Amino acid sequence: QAAQHEGQAAQHEGQAAQHEGHDAEARLGMDSLLRFTFQDRTMGMKREAAFYLRSPFFFYYYGSFKAPDGGTEEYKKFATRRGYEGEEGVPFRLNVVCVPVGPGWSRAIILNSRRPGKEDLQSKLPRWLLHVFSNRFLDSDLAFLHYQERNLRYAPRKVDDWQKGYYMPAESDRSIGAWRSWLAKEGARCVAAGSGDLLPPSPLRREELLDRYAQHTAHCVCCRGALEGIDAWQRGLGGAGLVSLVLDRLAVGPTPLWVFGEVLAVVAVFGLEKVKEQFHFQDYEHYKT
């Protein structure tokens, strides 16, 4: 009976959360300047969500990952990592503030929408590691956005005549058309020609276009601290490896132990060097994803 009451309580809690989600979605829809829904597949799962534009620079994605029929082990692990169980689906929320700060540059701020007191895998990870994952997510679109912004400046793809310059017959293109129409109506294109908004030249190398240090690490106290910590570990491990090498050559103490110390130091230093690359530059190769 106790187990039955506990199951009923969990069911009511789930229904309450579901109603809360519908109410929140309704409120978002009423307050939004622009809204569209979409369905897609990502990470091998079906996703249903909606986009809500709340202000020129503040928008939400609100939806859920749908559980496959009967569930799969992969989906169950995915749900557990995010602190959810059952077959109701895993909520998907992405809240972003994206503010233009100069010609060709915008500052993106991803807001944490996790429910207070609810723990998941992300809450247990160090902040800098979450930033590494976020930067990889942003890099997946950065190159496309960079060059497409420049295409929108010139005929026949110019933004002033986008309805003729782009052929968009699919139903999924309606959201882009609605977005462009809203920008034209509000006069918020941010790409109008003029002496004060000339785009900077495109970088000649991808290392400059995807320069994580200049775009993020140099401005983030968490990532700068992690990078300094990794440098300190490398110096310490390098020193320990050097001491092991000297003792090994002098045949002082157990030789296998010093050899192990040398190998461990070399592997650890090179491994940390690969981690450091995540704070400077990590190319995103779309054909591999």
PDB file of C-alpha atoms in Angstrom, residues 6-7 19 21 35 45 50 54 56 64 73 75 98 108 126 131 148 153 156 188 194 234 237 252 262 267 273 281:
ATOM      1  CA  GLU A   6       4.091   6.584  -3.361  1.00  0.00           C
ATOM      2  CA  GLY A   7       3.440   5.727  -7.011  1.00  0.00           C
ATOM      3  CA  HIS A  19       0.152  21.216 -16.225  1.00  0.00           C
ATOM      4  CA  GLY A  21       4.649  23.212 -18.265  1.00  0.00           C
ATOM      5  CA  ARG A  35       6.491  32.108 -32.102  1.00  0.00           C
ATOM      6  CA  MET A  45      15.868  11.157 -30.561  1.00  0.00           C
ATOM      7  CA  ALA A  50       8.652  25.862 -29.949  1.00  0.00           C
ATOM      8  CA  ARG A  54      10.317  37.711 -26.063  1.00  0.00           C
ATOM      9  CA  PRO A  56      14.644  41.692 -29.926  1.00  0.00           C
ATOM     10  CA  SER A  64      10.761  18.006 -24.955  1.00  0.00           C
ATOM     11  CA  GLU A  73      18.475   1.937 -23.046  1.00  0.00           C
ATOM     12  CA  TYR A  75      17.062   7.121 -24.011  1.00  0.00           C
ATOM     13  CA  CYS A  98      21.942  37.434 -27.941  1.00  0.00           C
ATOM     14  CA  ALA A 108      25.472  35.247 -26.526  1.00  0.00           C
ATOM     15  CA  PRO A 126      32.675  22.079 -12.973  1.00  0.00           C
ATOM     16  CA  HIS A 131      31.517  26.257 -20.874  1.00  0.00           C
ATOM     17  CA  GLN A 148      25.782  34.137 -44.316  1.00  0.00           C
ATOM     18  CA  ARG A 153      24.921  42.352 -47.808  1.00  0.00           C
ATOM     19  CA  PRO A 156      21.287  38.678 -55.443  1.00  0.00           C
ATOM     20  CA  ALA A 188      15.632  45.887 -36.687  1.00  0.00           C
ATOM     21  CA  GLY A 194      26.004  52.586 -43.916  1.00  0.00           C
ATOM     22  CA  GLN A 234      51.640  20.673 -16.015  1.00  0.00           C
ATOM     23  CA  LEU A 237      53.899  16.954 -13.288  1.00  0.00           C
ATOM     24  CA  VAL A 252      68.613   5.434  -6.705  1.00  0.00           C
ATOM     25  CA  GLU A 262      58.341   9.263 -16.066  1.00  0.00           C
ATOM     26  CA  VAL A 267      51.131  11.102 -20.611  1.00  0.00           C
ATOM     27  CA  GLU A 273      47.782  19.976 -23.326  1.00  0.00           C
ATOM     28  CA  PHE A 281      40.980  26.690 -30.554  1.00  0.00           C
TER      29      PHE A 281
END
